[in-house]
């Protein structure tokens, strides 16, 4: 038997990393999970990164006919009723494209690939605003459009010049059905001169034409 006071409990291992070793409680910081094989962990991390990469690529592959049919205003198979003649007329003018239900959907799909769909959404919001018949709703609808598309650092700010923005801001003091006319005209002109020609050369449009032509052959 040990004399009284001669026994002391063994020291508790420190959980602080040892200097220069990067180990905690005798275990590597990279391998602190109980029973985990570090090689398996690294393999899992690589697989997760690979999956994220593949998903990221898929999320950007929206410039295709299949993705266009997925966002048509009706069921996707309704696109099969679109004739080559109808789709070809979209190249006649920008307004012909905007006036066609499927043309509008195809153009929106294209703008999404360029991250500029706010221009079309603003134009459509203005078209809807001009149909407002309630004087009580006019001011509130105008304010929502201004805050969403026109104001500086608006969440979906459209590309207009300073003078047009300030004119629209002054129009907001006494909103009318024409308070967005100049801004809407600028955005329409921008899409017509810039986005529309690229849309006609895009894979979305050329694939759509090919689909309708193959049905006739």
GROMACS .gro file of C-alpha atoms in nm:
model
  217
    1UNK     CA    1   0.000   0.000   0.000
    2UNK     CA    2   0.124   0.347  -0.093
    3UNK     CA    3   0.174   0.590   0.188
    4UNK     CA    4  -0.102   0.845   0.231
    5UNK     CA    5  -0.066   1.135  -0.015
    6UNK     CA    6   0.181   0.948  -0.237
    7UNK     CA    7  -0.067   0.873  -0.519
    8UNK     CA    8  -0.165   1.137  -0.774
    9UNK     CA    9  -0.407   1.098  -1.068
   10UNK     CA   10  -0.239   1.078  -1.410
   11UNK     CA   11  -0.228   1.405  -1.601
   12UNK     CA   12  -0.520   1.471  -1.837
   13UNK     CA   13  -0.397   1.501  -2.198
   14UNK     CA   14  -0.417   1.857  -2.325
   15UNK     CA   15  -0.660   1.927  -2.610
   16UNK     CA   16  -0.456   2.219  -2.730
   17UNK     CA   17  -0.262   2.169  -3.052
   18UNK     CA   18   0.098   2.077  -2.992
   19UNK     CA   19   0.336   2.343  -3.120
   20UNK     CA   20   0.426   2.280  -3.483
   21UNK     CA   21   0.229   1.954  -3.507
   22UNK     CA   22  -0.129   2.067  -3.570
   23UNK     CA   23  -0.253   1.777  -3.355
   24UNK     CA   24  -0.535   1.790  -3.104
   25UNK     CA   25  -0.561   1.522  -2.835
   26UNK     CA   26  -0.303   1.318  -3.029
   27UNK     CA   27  -0.509   1.341  -3.350
   28UNK     CA   28  -0.462   1.546  -3.664
   29UNK     CA   29  -0.690   1.847  -3.700
   30UNK     CA   30  -0.778   1.723  -4.048
   31UNK     CA   31  -0.873   1.383  -3.905
   32UNK     CA   32  -1.056   1.458  -3.581
   33UNK     CA   33  -1.377   1.266  -3.662
   34UNK     CA   34  -1.394   0.941  -3.471
   35UNK     CA   35  -1.351   0.638  -3.696
   36UNK     CA   36  -1.329   0.849  -4.014
   37UNK     CA   37  -1.081   0.752  -4.281
   38UNK     CA   38  -0.911   1.072  -4.397
   39UNK     CA   39  -0.876   0.933  -4.750
   40UNK     CA   40  -1.250   0.862  -4.763
   41UNK     CA   41  -1.323   1.213  -4.636
   42UNK     CA   42  -1.109   1.369  -4.906
   43UNK     CA   43  -1.276   1.152  -5.170
   44UNK     CA   44  -1.619   1.264  -5.047
   45UNK     CA   45  -1.514   1.626  -5.064
   46UNK     CA   46  -1.395   1.585  -5.422
   47UNK     CA   47  -1.723   1.416  -5.517
   48UNK     CA   48  -1.924   1.696  -5.358
   49UNK     CA   49  -1.721   1.958  -5.542
   50UNK     CA   50  -1.771   1.768  -5.867
   51UNK     CA   51  -2.146   1.749  -5.811
   52UNK     CA   52  -2.167   2.120  -5.738
   53UNK     CA   53  -1.970   2.193  -6.053
   54UNK     CA   54  -2.199   1.979  -6.265
   55UNK     CA   55  -2.509   2.139  -6.114
   56UNK     CA   56  -2.360   2.481  -6.175
   57UNK     CA   57  -2.305   2.399  -6.540
   58UNK     CA   58  -2.659   2.271  -6.576
   59UNK     CA   59  -2.801   2.585  -6.422
   60UNK     CA   60  -2.638   2.796  -6.693
   61UNK     CA   61  -2.739   2.579  -6.990
   62UNK     CA   62  -3.060   2.772  -7.052
   63UNK     CA   63  -2.985   2.870  -7.413
   64UNK     CA   64  -3.167   2.574  -7.564
   65UNK     CA   65  -3.499   2.478  -7.717
   66UNK     CA   66  -3.586   2.240  -7.433
   67UNK     CA   67  -3.544   2.511  -7.170
   68UNK     CA   68  -3.757   2.744  -7.379
   69UNK     CA   69  -4.046   2.496  -7.390
   70UNK     CA   70  -4.026   2.460  -7.012
   71UNK     CA   71  -4.124   2.823  -6.957
   72UNK     CA   72  -4.391   2.863  -7.222
   73UNK     CA   73  -4.708   3.028  -7.091
   74UNK     CA   74  -4.905   2.707  -7.150
   75UNK     CA   75  -4.809   2.340  -7.141
   76UNK     CA   76  -4.473   2.269  -7.307
   77UNK     CA   77  -4.625   2.054  -7.577
   78UNK     CA   78  -4.828   2.351  -7.695
   79UNK     CA   79  -4.502   2.469  -7.857
   80UNK     CA   80  -4.560   2.199  -8.120
   81UNK     CA   81  -4.848   2.408  -8.256
   82UNK     CA   82  -4.613   2.694  -8.341
   83UNK     CA   83  -4.566   2.710  -8.717
   84UNK     CA   84  -4.248   2.794  -8.902
   85UNK     CA   85  -4.428   3.089  -9.061
   86UNK     CA   86  -4.521   3.233  -8.720
   87UNK     CA   87  -4.171   3.191  -8.578
   88UNK     CA   88  -4.016   3.337  -8.894
   89UNK     CA   89  -4.229   3.651  -8.862
   90UNK     CA   90  -4.057   3.730  -8.532
   91UNK     CA   91  -3.762   3.845  -8.743
   92UNK     CA   92  -3.980   4.101  -8.926
   93UNK     CA   93  -3.972   4.348  -8.639
   94UNK     CA   94  -3.918   4.367  -8.266
   95UNK     CA   95  -4.281   4.463  -8.204
   96UNK     CA   96  -4.403   4.156  -8.396
   97UNK     CA   97  -4.192   3.944  -8.161
   98UNK     CA   98  -4.332   4.115  -7.849
   99UNK     CA   99  -4.691   4.080  -7.970
  100UNK     CA  100  -4.665   3.701  -8.004
  101UNK     CA  101  -4.720   3.495  -7.690
  102UNK     CA  102  -4.452   3.239  -7.771
  103UNK     CA  103  -4.222   3.501  -7.915
  104UNK     CA  104  -4.237   3.692  -7.588
  105UNK     CA  105  -4.161   3.374  -7.392
  106UNK     CA  106  -3.866   3.289  -7.616
  107UNK     CA  107  -3.725   3.641  -7.590
  108UNK     CA  108  -3.757   3.632  -7.210
  109UNK     CA  109  -3.571   3.299  -7.203
  110UNK     CA  110  -3.293   3.455  -7.412
  111UNK     CA  111  -3.265   3.763  -7.189
  112UNK     CA  112  -3.228   3.535  -6.887
  113UNK     CA  113  -2.915   3.386  -7.044
  114UNK     CA  114  -2.776   3.740  -7.066
  115UNK     CA  115  -2.896   3.838  -6.717
  116UNK     CA  116  -3.090   4.134  -6.857
  117UNK     CA  117  -3.452   4.018  -6.824
  118UNK     CA  118  -3.528   4.323  -6.606
  119UNK     CA  119  -3.555   4.531  -6.926
  120UNK     CA  120  -3.840   4.320  -7.060
  121UNK     CA  121  -4.005   4.295  -6.719
  122UNK     CA  122  -4.002   4.674  -6.687
  123UNK     CA  123  -4.148   4.717  -7.036
  124UNK     CA  124  -4.426   4.470  -6.953
  125UNK     CA  125  -4.492   4.641  -6.618
  126UNK     CA  126  -4.535   4.972  -6.802
  127UNK     CA  127  -4.774   4.813  -7.050
  128UNK     CA  128  -4.981   4.680  -6.761
  129UNK     CA  129  -4.960   5.014  -6.577
  130UNK     CA  130  -5.108   5.202  -6.873
  131UNK     CA  131  -5.419   4.985  -6.843
  132UNK     CA  132  -5.485   5.104  -6.487
  133UNK     CA  133  -5.834   5.250  -6.456
  134UNK     CA  134  -5.849   5.305  -6.081
  135UNK     CA  135  -5.718   5.646  -5.972
  136UNK     CA  136  -5.674   5.506  -5.622
  137UNK     CA  137  -5.434   5.236  -5.748
  138UNK     CA  138  -5.244   5.455  -5.992
  139UNK     CA  139  -5.005   5.617  -5.742
  140UNK     CA  140  -4.925   5.295  -5.555
  141UNK     CA  141  -4.858   5.099  -5.878
  142UNK     CA  142  -4.639   5.380  -6.010
  143UNK     CA  143  -4.439   5.385  -5.687
  144UNK     CA  144  -4.383   5.009  -5.698
  145UNK     CA  145  -4.255   5.025  -6.057
  146UNK     CA  146  -4.027   5.318  -5.976
  147UNK     CA  147  -3.878   5.150  -5.670
  148UNK     CA  148  -3.829   4.816  -5.846
  149UNK     CA  149  -3.687   4.934  -6.181
  150UNK     CA  150  -3.602   5.306  -6.191
  151UNK     CA  151  -3.463   5.425  -5.860
  152UNK     CA  152  -3.087   5.423  -5.804
  153UNK     CA  153  -2.981   5.077  -5.680
  154UNK     CA  154  -3.331   4.942  -5.741
  155UNK     CA  155  -3.336   4.559  -5.713
  156UNK     CA  156  -3.402   4.528  -6.090
  157UNK     CA  157  -3.262   4.858  -6.208
  158UNK     CA  158  -3.290   4.915  -6.583
  159UNK     CA  159  -3.022   5.082  -6.791
  160UNK     CA  160  -3.145   5.439  -6.854
  161UNK     CA  161  -2.963   5.772  -6.856
  162UNK     CA  162  -2.959   6.018  -6.567
  163UNK     CA  163  -3.190   6.270  -6.736
  164UNK     CA  164  -3.458   6.009  -6.803
  165UNK     CA  165  -3.437   5.883  -6.447
  166UNK     CA  166  -3.474   6.233  -6.303
  167UNK     CA  167  -3.763   6.316  -6.537
  168UNK     CA  168  -3.939   6.001  -6.422
  169UNK     CA  169  -3.870   6.094  -6.061
  170UNK     CA  170  -4.038   6.432  -6.115
  171UNK     CA  171  -4.332   6.260  -6.284
  172UNK     CA  172  -4.383   6.061  -5.965
  173UNK     CA  173  -4.493   6.377  -5.786
  174UNK     CA  174  -4.819   6.364  -5.983
  175UNK     CA  175  -4.837   6.014  -6.135
  176UNK     CA  176  -5.029   5.971  -6.459
  177UNK     CA  177  -5.066   5.692  -6.713
  178UNK     CA  178  -4.783   5.849  -6.914
  179UNK     CA  179  -4.531   5.901  -6.631
  180UNK     CA  180  -4.308   5.612  -6.751
  181UNK     CA  181  -4.338   5.679  -7.125
  182UNK     CA  182  -3.988   5.816  -7.177
  183UNK     CA  183  -3.820   5.550  -6.963
  184UNK     CA  184  -4.018   5.275  -7.134
  185UNK     CA  185  -3.926   5.412  -7.476
  186UNK     CA  186  -3.555   5.416  -7.385
  187UNK     CA  187  -3.566   5.056  -7.265
  188UNK     CA  188  -3.763   4.945  -7.572
  189UNK     CA  189  -3.503   5.109  -7.797
  190UNK     CA  190  -3.218   4.946  -7.604
  191UNK     CA  191  -3.370   4.599  -7.641
  192UNK     CA  192  -3.453   4.654  -8.007
  193UNK     CA  193  -3.103   4.771  -8.103
  194UNK     CA  194  -2.899   4.552  -7.871
  195UNK     CA  195  -3.075   4.237  -7.747
  196UNK     CA  196  -3.314   4.169  -8.035
  197UNK     CA  197  -3.048   4.118  -8.308
  198UNK     CA  198  -2.859   3.880  -8.078
  199UNK     CA  199  -3.180   3.692  -8.004
  200UNK     CA  200  -3.232   3.630  -8.377
  201UNK     CA  201  -2.886   3.473  -8.390
  202UNK     CA  202  -2.927   3.281  -8.065
  203UNK     CA  203  -2.953   2.906  -8.023
  204UNK     CA  204  -3.296   2.947  -7.866
  205UNK     CA  205  -3.438   3.100  -8.183
  206UNK     CA  206  -3.249   2.888  -8.437
  207UNK     CA  207  -3.336   2.566  -8.251
  208UNK     CA  208  -3.700   2.668  -8.240
  209UNK     CA  209  -3.706   2.732  -8.614
  210UNK     CA  210  -3.538   2.396  -8.677
  211UNK     CA  211  -3.799   2.218  -8.465
  212UNK     CA  212  -4.089   2.368  -8.657
  213UNK     CA  213  -3.923   2.298  -8.995
  214UNK     CA  214  -3.855   1.932  -8.908
  215UNK     CA  215  -4.224   1.877  -8.839
  216UNK     CA  216  -4.302   1.975  -9.198
  217UNK     CA  217  -4.046   1.743  -9.355
   0.00000   0.00000   0.00000
